[in-house]
């Protein structure tokens, strides 16, 4: 081989990159490559426009490569590339925290920054534990998650999370964790638009857990108001309210993981607002920068923050943080994204699109192999029947076909397809997504 050929082979080599949450061998046999994006579309290296049915990974809520966000990042990169958030700070960190606090419900107005949803969840769990500790209730160490929950991939997140493949390979996880049951029942909820009628009573399982462990050992409960990654599972009507009431009764903190539901997915800044339930801590990430720069964070109630503000003033109150907490590029992107959400009224737009999404998604009912369709906000989950002995293969093929044959990006997990386009999606594009998907589902039957 000539030297040029060796170089060409190395630069085009697919071997080195170990892709996350991807079957690497199957991917490298038929790669799905994306090299550019604008608004609702990706573009492949050979110039094919591919419709984004999942807002990136539930994050590009304002669409891709929006000019104001691009310009804000470019300006920021030229002005201040980095400044530490430990003992120092830059002005945009305060500006963004204030903007996020203004969007959050109730007295949730103290914002701790990190860089991802996983870090946000681990941060929230640590704040909950430390909160009880500083108040002299250090016996409250138990964390309660939920089956089918997804709280990222840190050890805290997978411990309270409830997805077996994310847990089983990784040892003993955190000690002292218990789980509520999942809220999904196909028998009682199949083909529901919005929040199902059945299932509020499942929140009462928290009473059973309290009876088993005693409230004095329990620090916090963490749930996604709508579980996105495990297949778009909206909360049963009244479920979150009951969870809040039981947490209040026993002094247990309630954490909403709004990494997917934050910033408009359910027609509000946060799902907490849609459901009229105020948690003690909210985890956010993804949509805060419309996916343009990694960022996550936790919003805490003022009283919770105040509990830490004691002791000598020169001593750090919370021994936690990341080198890239409140990174200047992320803050600039976040401010520009929040401006876009406001100026284009995208949360309200999501609310108006909800029935359009729901009707379009339900057109899949009755197609071969479709076991359930669920919708809420600008999101839909579609369960397919597995082929005998090959769980997940049908959905995987659906994703491949969608990309290669229909120019559509969808997300699959197990045998579930998730659809959650950017909130700028037009009604015609919603119809296009589900027409393409119907053809794909027929083709993989
Ligand atoms: C509810 C929820 N929490 C946490 C995470 C983890 O976020 P990240 O991948 O940014 O770490 C996700 C990612 O999809 C999520 O959906």
Tab-separated table of C-alpha atoms and ligand atoms in Angstrom:
chain	number	residue	atom	x	y	z
A	1	UNK	CA	0.000	0.000	0.000
A	2	UNK	CA	1.310	3.493	-0.763
A	3	UNK	CA	1.780	5.954	2.075
A	4	UNK	CA	-1.230	7.982	0.857
A	5	UNK	CA	-3.404	4.890	0.842
A	6	UNK	CA	-2.364	3.986	4.374
A	7	UNK	CA	-3.272	7.492	5.527
A	8	UNK	CA	-6.619	7.376	3.707
A	9	UNK	CA	-7.371	4.029	5.266
A	10	UNK	CA	-6.540	5.318	8.736
A	11	UNK	CA	-8.656	8.459	8.453
A	12	UNK	CA	-11.652	6.500	7.141
A	13	UNK	CA	-11.180	3.634	9.516
A	14	UNK	CA	-14.264	2.755	11.545
A	15	UNK	CA	-12.355	0.539	13.960
A	16	UNK	CA	-11.116	2.978	16.579
A	17	UNK	CA	-14.383	4.575	17.657
A	18	UNK	CA	-16.207	2.371	20.209
A	19	UNK	CA	-19.755	3.692	19.844
A	20	UNK	CA	-21.853	4.104	23.012
A	21	UNK	CA	-25.193	2.264	23.378
A	22	UNK	CA	-24.694	0.816	19.866
A	23	UNK	CA	-24.141	-2.698	18.519
A	24	UNK	CA	-20.731	-1.834	17.055
A	25	UNK	CA	-20.330	-4.758	14.646
A	26	UNK	CA	-23.747	-4.273	13.061
A	27	UNK	CA	-23.201	-0.520	12.835
A	28	UNK	CA	-19.789	-0.805	11.222
A	29	UNK	CA	-21.160	-3.193	8.590
A	30	UNK	CA	-23.702	-0.547	7.458
A	31	UNK	CA	-22.850	2.781	9.124
A	32	UNK	CA	-25.433	5.496	9.547
A	33	UNK	CA	-23.313	8.596	9.068
A	34	UNK	CA	-24.426	12.162	9.631
A	35	UNK	CA	-22.190	15.046	8.646
A	36	UNK	CA	-24.345	18.166	8.764
A	37	UNK	CA	-27.702	19.397	10.048
A	38	UNK	CA	-30.129	22.281	9.689
A	39	UNK	CA	-33.472	22.790	11.406
A	40	UNK	CA	-35.485	19.553	11.013
A	41	UNK	CA	-32.944	17.678	8.906
A	42	UNK	CA	-29.655	15.874	9.048
A	43	UNK	CA	-27.523	15.479	5.927
A	44	UNK	CA	-25.436	12.416	5.145
A	45	UNK	CA	-21.894	12.786	3.747
A	46	UNK	CA	-23.350	12.098	0.258
A	47	UNK	CA	-25.906	14.874	0.727
A	48	UNK	CA	-29.100	12.955	1.531
A	49	UNK	CA	-31.548	14.964	3.723
A	50	UNK	CA	-32.791	12.835	6.634
A	51	UNK	CA	-35.753	13.950	8.751
A	52	UNK	CA	-34.945	14.024	12.475
A	53	UNK	CA	-37.709	12.174	14.301
A	54	UNK	CA	-36.003	12.365	17.688
A	55	UNK	CA	-34.656	15.918	18.148
A	56	UNK	CA	-31.122	14.539	18.184
A	57	UNK	CA	-31.412	12.380	21.284
A	58	UNK	CA	-34.400	14.195	22.796
A	59	UNK	CA	-32.271	17.337	23.003
A	60	UNK	CA	-32.413	19.563	19.897
A	61	UNK	CA	-35.767	21.045	20.870
A	62	UNK	CA	-35.286	24.222	18.808
A	63	UNK	CA	-34.062	22.249	15.786
A	64	UNK	CA	-30.515	21.921	14.503
A	65	UNK	CA	-27.882	24.544	13.859
A	66	UNK	CA	-30.164	27.448	14.614
A	67	UNK	CA	-28.396	30.674	13.630
A	68	UNK	CA	-28.752	32.522	16.979
A	69	UNK	CA	-27.326	29.555	18.920
A	70	UNK	CA	-24.474	29.075	16.434
A	71	UNK	CA	-23.631	32.784	16.584
A	72	UNK	CA	-23.752	32.829	20.396
A	73	UNK	CA	-21.321	29.897	20.613
A	74	UNK	CA	-18.985	31.473	18.062
A	75	UNK	CA	-18.974	34.807	19.892
A	76	UNK	CA	-18.392	33.114	23.239
A	77	UNK	CA	-15.526	30.977	21.928
A	78	UNK	CA	-13.768	34.144	20.775
A	79	UNK	CA	-14.432	36.005	24.042
A	80	UNK	CA	-13.933	33.513	26.892
A	81	UNK	CA	-13.137	29.863	26.200
A	82	UNK	CA	-13.020	28.734	29.812
A	83	UNK	CA	-13.141	30.031	33.317
A	84	UNK	CA	-13.330	27.894	36.438
A	85	UNK	CA	-16.585	27.630	38.344
A	86	UNK	CA	-14.763	26.626	41.520
A	87	UNK	CA	-14.143	29.860	43.470
A	88	UNK	CA	-14.610	31.997	40.304
A	89	UNK	CA	-17.422	32.623	37.869
A	90	UNK	CA	-18.356	34.386	34.661
A	91	UNK	CA	-21.432	36.589	34.185
A	92	UNK	CA	-23.347	34.307	31.796
A	93	UNK	CA	-23.478	31.548	34.433
A	94	UNK	CA	-25.508	33.844	36.695
A	95	UNK	CA	-27.643	35.054	33.797
A	96	UNK	CA	-28.505	31.509	32.694
A	97	UNK	CA	-29.194	30.311	36.242
A	98	UNK	CA	-31.629	33.207	36.723
A	99	UNK	CA	-33.388	32.455	33.443
A	100	UNK	CA	-33.766	28.765	34.335
A	101	UNK	CA	-34.974	29.623	37.846
A	102	UNK	CA	-37.603	31.925	36.343
A	103	UNK	CA	-38.940	29.013	34.246
A	104	UNK	CA	-38.993	26.561	37.151
A	105	UNK	CA	-42.087	26.121	39.334
A	106	UNK	CA	-42.591	27.328	42.916
A	107	UNK	CA	-39.516	28.218	44.911
A	108	UNK	CA	-37.157	26.078	42.826
A	109	UNK	CA	-34.725	28.873	42.141
A	110	UNK	CA	-31.193	27.696	42.909
A	111	UNK	CA	-29.356	26.140	39.956
A	112	UNK	CA	-26.314	23.860	40.156
A	113	UNK	CA	-24.628	23.248	36.778
A	114	UNK	CA	-23.011	20.088	35.406
A	115	UNK	CA	-22.560	18.665	31.911
A	116	UNK	CA	-25.056	15.902	31.228
A	117	UNK	CA	-28.203	14.201	32.381
A	118	UNK	CA	-26.220	11.478	34.116
A	119	UNK	CA	-24.284	14.041	36.102
A	120	UNK	CA	-27.509	15.890	36.874
A	121	UNK	CA	-29.041	12.745	38.385
A	122	UNK	CA	-25.997	11.868	40.441
A	123	UNK	CA	-25.786	15.498	41.564
A	124	UNK	CA	-29.432	15.526	42.662
A	125	UNK	CA	-29.009	12.290	44.604
A	126	UNK	CA	-25.899	13.656	46.320
A	127	UNK	CA	-27.618	16.953	47.170
A	128	UNK	CA	-30.518	14.986	48.689
A	129	UNK	CA	-28.185	12.905	50.850
A	130	UNK	CA	-26.134	15.919	51.909
A	131	UNK	CA	-29.269	17.948	52.658
A	132	UNK	CA	-30.418	15.445	55.248
A	133	UNK	CA	-26.873	15.212	56.610
A	134	UNK	CA	-26.453	18.960	57.165
A	135	UNK	CA	-29.832	19.044	58.910
A	136	UNK	CA	-28.800	16.354	61.350
A	137	UNK	CA	-30.839	13.582	59.728
A	138	UNK	CA	-27.871	11.612	58.448
A	139	UNK	CA	-29.763	8.330	58.857
A	140	UNK	CA	-31.722	9.195	55.724
A	141	UNK	CA	-29.473	7.472	53.197
A	142	UNK	CA	-31.854	5.274	51.237
A	143	UNK	CA	-32.705	6.264	47.654
A	144	UNK	CA	-35.873	5.112	45.918
A	145	UNK	CA	-36.090	4.834	42.142
A	146	UNK	CA	-38.531	3.039	39.888
A	147	UNK	CA	-38.553	-0.007	37.651
A	148	UNK	CA	-38.078	1.023	34.006
A	149	UNK	CA	-36.621	4.332	35.172
A	150	UNK	CA	-33.649	5.829	33.297
A	151	UNK	CA	-31.433	8.274	35.130
A	152	UNK	CA	-28.303	8.088	33.024
A	153	UNK	CA	-25.264	5.896	33.410
A	154	UNK	CA	-23.419	7.057	36.528
A	155	UNK	CA	-23.369	4.624	39.440
A	156	UNK	CA	-26.063	6.637	41.220
A	157	UNK	CA	-28.240	6.798	38.137
A	158	UNK	CA	-28.020	3.099	37.289
A	159	UNK	CA	-28.636	2.174	40.922
A	160	UNK	CA	-31.945	4.046	41.124
A	161	UNK	CA	-32.669	3.302	37.457
A	162	UNK	CA	-34.706	0.289	36.530
A	163	UNK	CA	-33.402	-1.016	33.203
A	164	UNK	CA	-31.871	-4.432	33.637
A	165	UNK	CA	-29.245	-4.216	30.884
A	166	UNK	CA	-27.959	-0.942	32.295
A	167	UNK	CA	-27.491	-2.581	35.691
A	168	UNK	CA	-26.651	-6.246	35.408
A	169	UNK	CA	-23.077	-5.894	34.094
A	170	UNK	CA	-21.912	-3.412	36.693
A	171	UNK	CA	-21.614	-5.137	40.012
A	172	UNK	CA	-23.341	-4.329	43.236
A	173	UNK	CA	-24.189	-0.686	42.493
A	174	UNK	CA	-25.154	1.652	45.369
A	175	UNK	CA	-26.263	0.008	48.572
A	176	UNK	CA	-29.593	0.909	50.159
A	177	UNK	CA	-31.688	1.456	47.049
A	178	UNK	CA	-35.264	0.310	46.535
A	179	UNK	CA	-37.629	0.639	43.586
A	180	UNK	CA	-41.251	1.550	42.993
A	181	UNK	CA	-43.047	-0.568	40.407
A	182	UNK	CA	-43.222	0.670	36.815
A	183	UNK	CA	-46.414	2.524	35.950
A	184	UNK	CA	-46.996	0.813	32.608
A	185	UNK	CA	-49.560	-1.927	32.048
A	186	UNK	CA	-50.438	-2.836	28.472
A	187	UNK	CA	-53.502	-4.641	29.699
A	188	UNK	CA	-54.930	-1.483	31.268
A	189	UNK	CA	-53.397	1.277	29.174
A	190	UNK	CA	-52.871	0.176	25.558
A	191	UNK	CA	-53.402	2.846	22.860
A	192	UNK	CA	-53.876	5.734	25.295
A	193	UNK	CA	-53.417	9.334	24.215
A	194	UNK	CA	-51.901	11.300	27.094
A	195	UNK	CA	-52.004	10.218	30.737
A	196	UNK	CA	-53.695	6.850	31.298
A	197	UNK	CA	-56.643	6.569	33.683
A	198	UNK	CA	-55.273	3.408	35.306
A	199	UNK	CA	-52.305	3.316	37.645
A	200	UNK	CA	-52.411	6.165	40.228
A	201	UNK	CA	-52.614	3.540	42.980
A	202	UNK	CA	-49.084	2.370	42.097
A	203	UNK	CA	-47.755	5.454	43.940
A	204	UNK	CA	-49.059	3.868	47.152
A	205	UNK	CA	-46.262	1.321	46.844
A	206	UNK	CA	-44.143	4.042	48.439
A	207	UNK	CA	-46.151	3.478	51.629
A	208	UNK	CA	-45.127	-0.193	51.510
A	209	UNK	CA	-41.467	0.767	51.054
A	210	UNK	CA	-41.708	3.203	53.983
A	211	UNK	CA	-43.280	0.495	56.125
A	212	UNK	CA	-40.439	-1.861	55.207
A	213	UNK	CA	-37.476	0.481	55.753
A	214	UNK	CA	-38.921	3.291	57.933
A	215	UNK	CA	-39.052	6.889	56.762
A	216	UNK	CA	-36.090	7.803	58.963
A	217	UNK	CA	-33.827	5.854	56.545
A	218	UNK	CA	-35.174	7.290	53.276
A	219	UNK	CA	-33.611	10.366	51.673
A	220	UNK	CA	-35.365	10.767	48.348
A	221	UNK	CA	-37.548	9.365	45.601
A	222	UNK	CA	-36.481	9.981	42.000
A	223	UNK	CA	-38.779	9.537	39.010
A	224	UNK	CA	-39.124	10.816	35.474
A	225	UNK	CA	-42.525	12.566	35.261
A	226	UNK	CA	-42.761	10.911	31.827
A	227	UNK	CA	-40.329	8.061	31.280
A	228	UNK	CA	-38.906	8.721	27.819
A	229	UNK	CA	-35.982	6.388	27.296
A	230	UNK	CA	-37.894	3.294	28.356
A	231	UNK	CA	-40.574	3.899	25.780
A	232	UNK	CA	-42.611	7.079	26.400
A	233	UNK	CA	-44.591	6.180	29.516
A	234	UNK	CA	-46.775	9.112	30.613
A	235	UNK	CA	-47.704	9.106	34.299
A	236	UNK	CA	-51.144	7.727	35.177
A	237	UNK	CA	-53.585	10.487	36.120
A	238	UNK	CA	-53.069	11.460	39.765
A	239	UNK	CA	-49.937	9.311	40.209
A	240	UNK	CA	-47.425	12.146	40.687
A	241	UNK	CA	-49.767	13.991	43.053
A	242	UNK	CA	-49.983	10.889	45.248
A	243	UNK	CA	-46.237	10.447	45.220
A	244	UNK	CA	-45.827	14.069	46.323
A	245	UNK	CA	-48.332	13.643	49.150
A	246	UNK	CA	-46.612	10.515	50.505
A	247	UNK	CA	-43.167	12.166	50.299
A	248	UNK	CA	-44.543	15.157	52.242
A	249	UNK	CA	-46.068	12.904	54.873
A	250	UNK	CA	-42.678	11.314	55.626
A	251	UNK	CA	-40.204	14.156	54.964
A	252	UNK	CA	-38.812	12.407	51.871
A	253	UNK	CA	-37.443	14.602	49.074
A	254	UNK	CA	-39.054	14.223	45.650
A	255	UNK	CA	-36.742	14.518	42.635
A	256	UNK	CA	-38.148	14.908	39.133
A	257	UNK	CA	-35.713	13.838	36.438
A	258	UNK	CA	-36.766	16.246	33.699
A	259	UNK	CA	-33.787	15.601	31.432
A	260	UNK	CA	-36.214	14.738	28.623
A	261	UNK	CA	-39.366	16.535	29.753
A	262	UNK	CA	-37.640	19.851	30.499
A	263	UNK	CA	-37.733	22.693	27.982
A	264	UNK	CA	-40.971	22.087	26.217
A	265	UNK	CA	-41.378	18.414	25.343
A	266	UNK	CA	-44.714	18.227	27.187
A	267	UNK	CA	-45.925	21.718	26.284
A	268	UNK	CA	-44.470	23.454	29.349
A	269	UNK	CA	-41.040	24.570	30.488
A	270	UNK	CA	-41.134	21.624	32.896
A	271	UNK	CA	-43.496	18.672	33.293
A	272	UNK	CA	-43.889	19.717	36.945
A	273	UNK	CA	-45.995	22.600	35.643
A	274	UNK	CA	-48.132	20.371	33.402
A	275	UNK	CA	-48.942	18.098	36.329
A	276	UNK	CA	-49.237	20.801	38.985
A	277	UNK	CA	-46.761	18.960	41.205
A	278	UNK	CA	-43.738	20.775	42.633
A	279	UNK	CA	-40.776	18.520	43.379
A	280	UNK	CA	-37.882	19.464	45.672
A	281	UNK	CA	-35.239	19.027	42.985
A	282	UNK	CA	-35.403	18.998	39.176
A	283	UNK	CA	-32.695	17.410	36.995
A	284	UNK	CA	-32.301	18.984	33.569
A	285	UNK	CA	-29.926	18.669	30.580
A	286	UNK	CA	-30.441	18.154	26.819
A	287	UNK	CA	-32.904	20.908	25.824
A	288	UNK	CA	-31.247	23.567	27.982
A	289	UNK	CA	-28.827	24.257	25.112
A	290	UNK	CA	-31.044	22.626	22.473
A	291	UNK	CA	-28.325	19.994	22.417
A	292	UNK	CA	-25.741	22.351	20.928
A	293	UNK	CA	-23.233	22.180	23.810
A	294	UNK	CA	-23.246	19.592	26.608
A	295	UNK	CA	-24.864	20.940	29.767
A	296	UNK	CA	-26.946	19.625	32.632
A	297	UNK	CA	-27.962	20.789	36.052
A	298	UNK	CA	-30.142	20.564	39.108
A	299	UNK	CA	-32.689	23.130	40.271
A	300	UNK	CA	-33.255	23.133	44.031
A	301	UNK	CA	-35.862	24.679	46.256
A	302	UNK	CA	-34.614	27.796	47.965
A	303	UNK	CA	-35.187	26.264	51.416
A	304	UNK	CA	-33.045	23.311	50.416
A	305	UNK	CA	-30.195	25.581	49.315
A	306	UNK	CA	-30.579	27.642	52.484
A	307	UNK	CA	-30.106	24.525	54.615
A	308	UNK	CA	-26.521	24.368	53.316
A	309	UNK	CA	-25.775	28.055	53.920
A	310	UNK	CA	-24.521	27.739	57.482
A	311	UNK	CA	-21.155	27.356	59.164
A	312	UNK	CA	-18.107	29.584	58.594
A	313	UNK	CA	-18.505	31.607	55.399
A	314	UNK	CA	-15.072	30.723	53.999
A	315	UNK	CA	-15.877	26.994	54.044
A	316	UNK	CA	-17.332	25.247	50.988
A	317	UNK	CA	-20.963	24.298	51.610
A	318	UNK	CA	-21.296	21.447	49.084
A	319	UNK	CA	-18.255	19.371	48.183
A	320	UNK	CA	-19.345	18.637	44.644
A	321	UNK	CA	-18.834	20.056	41.152
A	322	UNK	CA	-17.229	19.468	37.762
A	323	UNK	CA	-14.359	21.166	35.935
A	324	UNK	CA	-16.825	22.091	33.208
A	325	UNK	CA	-19.743	23.159	35.441
A	326	UNK	CA	-21.235	26.316	33.879
A	327	UNK	CA	-18.823	26.164	30.931
A	328	UNK	CA	-18.920	29.512	29.079
A	329	UNK	CA	-19.833	27.912	25.723
A	330	UNK	CA	-22.686	25.972	27.328
A	331	UNK	CA	-23.973	29.073	29.113
A	332	UNK	CA	-23.892	31.097	25.893
A	333	UNK	CA	-25.702	28.316	24.015
A	334	UNK	CA	-28.210	27.988	26.870
A	335	UNK	CA	-29.059	31.685	26.883
A	336	UNK	CA	-29.521	31.657	23.096
A	337	UNK	CA	-31.672	28.502	23.263
A	338	UNK	CA	-33.915	29.987	25.973
A	339	UNK	CA	-34.274	33.145	23.854
A	340	UNK	CA	-35.384	31.024	20.907
A	341	UNK	CA	-37.877	29.055	22.999
A	342	UNK	CA	-39.343	32.361	24.207
A	343	UNK	CA	-39.254	34.279	20.920
A	344	UNK	CA	-40.763	31.434	18.901
A	345	UNK	CA	-43.140	30.420	21.711
A	346	UNK	CA	-41.990	26.835	21.259
A	347	UNK	CA	-43.430	25.432	24.500
A	348	UNK	CA	-46.890	26.729	23.529
A	349	UNK	CA	-46.306	25.388	20.033
A	350	UNK	CA	-45.608	21.958	21.546
A	351	UNK	CA	-48.911	22.152	23.407
A	352	UNK	CA	-50.769	22.902	20.170
A	353	UNK	CA	-48.988	20.076	18.356
A	354	UNK	CA	-49.868	17.482	20.990
A	355	UNK	CA	-53.222	16.410	19.457
A	356	UNK	CA	-51.680	16.436	15.969
A	357	UNK	CA	-48.912	14.088	17.157
A	358	UNK	CA	-51.405	11.884	18.969
A	359	UNK	CA	-53.717	11.513	15.961
A	360	UNK	CA	-50.817	10.866	13.580
A	361	UNK	CA	-49.241	8.272	15.888
A	362	UNK	CA	-52.522	6.430	16.351
A	363	UNK	CA	-52.711	5.817	12.591
A	364	UNK	CA	-50.165	3.049	13.293
A	365	UNK	CA	-52.726	1.142	15.369
A	366	UNK	CA	-53.741	-1.997	13.521
A	367	UNK	CA	-50.520	-2.337	11.513
A	368	UNK	CA	-49.007	-5.812	11.705
A	369	UNK	CA	-46.967	-6.352	14.863
A	370	UNK	CA	-47.967	-3.076	16.563
A	371	UNK	CA	-48.834	-3.918	20.183
A	372	UNK	CA	-49.248	-0.433	21.599
A	373	UNK	CA	-48.989	3.261	20.741
A	374	UNK	CA	-48.642	5.861	23.517
A	375	UNK	CA	-48.468	9.615	23.107
A	376	UNK	CA	-47.887	12.647	25.303
A	377	UNK	CA	-46.731	16.141	24.386
A	378	UNK	CA	-44.583	15.975	21.266
A	379	UNK	CA	-43.620	12.350	21.866
A	380	UNK	CA	-44.849	8.906	20.925
A	381	UNK	CA	-43.838	5.358	21.830
A	382	UNK	CA	-44.675	2.382	19.627
A	383	UNK	CA	-44.232	-1.209	20.850
A	384	UNK	CA	-43.602	-3.909	18.256
A	385	UNK	CA	-44.047	-7.637	18.708
A	386	UNK	CA	-40.738	-9.514	18.940
A	387	UNK	CA	-39.795	-12.195	16.482
A	388	UNK	CA	-39.442	-15.555	18.232
A	389	UNK	CA	-36.016	-15.836	19.857
A	390	UNK	CA	-34.838	-12.410	18.635
A	391	UNK	CA	-35.965	-9.684	21.012
A	392	UNK	CA	-35.180	-6.252	19.615
A	393	UNK	CA	-34.316	-7.383	16.088
A	394	UNK	CA	-37.494	-6.124	14.477
A	395	UNK	CA	-37.105	-2.647	15.975
A	396	UNK	CA	-33.418	-2.584	15.057
A	397	UNK	CA	-34.283	-3.394	11.462
A	398	UNK	CA	-36.943	-0.698	11.576
A	399	UNK	CA	-34.309	1.860	12.569
A	400	UNK	CA	-31.972	0.714	9.776
A	401	UNK	CA	-34.708	0.811	7.167
A	402	UNK	CA	-35.991	4.173	8.386
A	403	UNK	CA	-32.539	5.679	7.910
A	404	UNK	CA	-31.431	3.985	4.688
A	405	UNK	CA	-34.750	3.638	2.835
A	406	UNK	CA	-37.011	6.365	4.246
A	407	UNK	CA	-34.552	9.148	5.206
A	408	UNK	CA	-35.860	9.222	8.758
A	409	UNK	CA	-34.093	9.012	12.119
A	410	UNK	CA	-36.001	7.168	14.831
A	411	UNK	CA	-34.880	5.830	18.191
A	412	UNK	CA	-35.340	2.253	19.276
A	413	UNK	CA	-34.857	0.586	22.635
A	414	UNK	CA	-35.673	-3.084	22.898
A	415	UNK	CA	-38.765	-3.482	20.751
A	416	UNK	CA	-39.999	0.087	21.263
A	417	UNK	CA	-39.742	2.926	18.756
A	418	UNK	CA	-39.645	6.463	20.145
A	419	UNK	CA	-40.609	9.547	18.158
A	420	UNK	CA	-39.941	13.035	19.540
A	421	UNK	CA	-39.060	15.559	16.825
A	422	UNK	CA	-37.779	19.100	17.448
A	423	UNK	CA	-40.564	21.413	18.598
A	424	UNK	CA	-40.270	23.391	15.335
A	425	UNK	CA	-41.699	20.379	13.456
A	426	UNK	CA	-44.527	21.320	11.062
A	427	UNK	CA	-47.827	19.478	10.931
A	428	UNK	CA	-46.887	18.253	7.450
A	429	UNK	CA	-43.597	16.890	8.802
A	430	UNK	CA	-45.437	15.075	11.607
A	431	UNK	CA	-47.603	13.404	8.955
A	432	UNK	CA	-44.468	12.615	6.939
A	433	UNK	CA	-42.786	10.968	9.953
A	434	UNK	CA	-45.700	8.611	10.578
A	435	UNK	CA	-46.234	7.827	6.876
A	436	UNK	CA	-42.569	6.820	6.633
A	437	UNK	CA	-42.842	4.859	9.864
A	438	UNK	CA	-45.940	2.992	8.658
A	439	UNK	CA	-44.035	1.870	5.551
A	440	UNK	CA	-41.103	0.794	7.725
A	441	UNK	CA	-43.311	-1.184	10.126
A	442	UNK	CA	-44.969	-2.991	7.214
A	443	UNK	CA	-41.563	-3.744	5.728
A	444	UNK	CA	-40.165	-5.346	8.905
A	445	UNK	CA	-43.224	-7.487	9.500
B	1	LIG	C1	-34.563	10.955	32.081
B	1	LIG	C2	-33.113	10.914	31.751
B	1	LIG	N1	-32.212	11.117	32.704
B	1	LIG	C3	-30.895	11.101	32.453
B	1	LIG	C4	-30.426	10.892	31.181
B	1	LIG	C5	-28.955	10.848	30.934
B	1	LIG	O1	-28.536	11.943	30.199
B	1	LIG	P1	-27.071	11.947	29.532
B	1	LIG	O2	-27.102	10.955	28.432
B	1	LIG	O3	-26.919	13.379	29.083
B	1	LIG	O4	-26.096	11.605	30.596
B	1	LIG	C6	-31.330	10.702	30.136
B	1	LIG	C7	-30.869	10.483	28.764
B	1	LIG	O5	-31.618	10.154	27.864
B	1	LIG	C8	-32.711	10.698	30.426
B	1	LIG	O6	-33.615	10.464	29.483
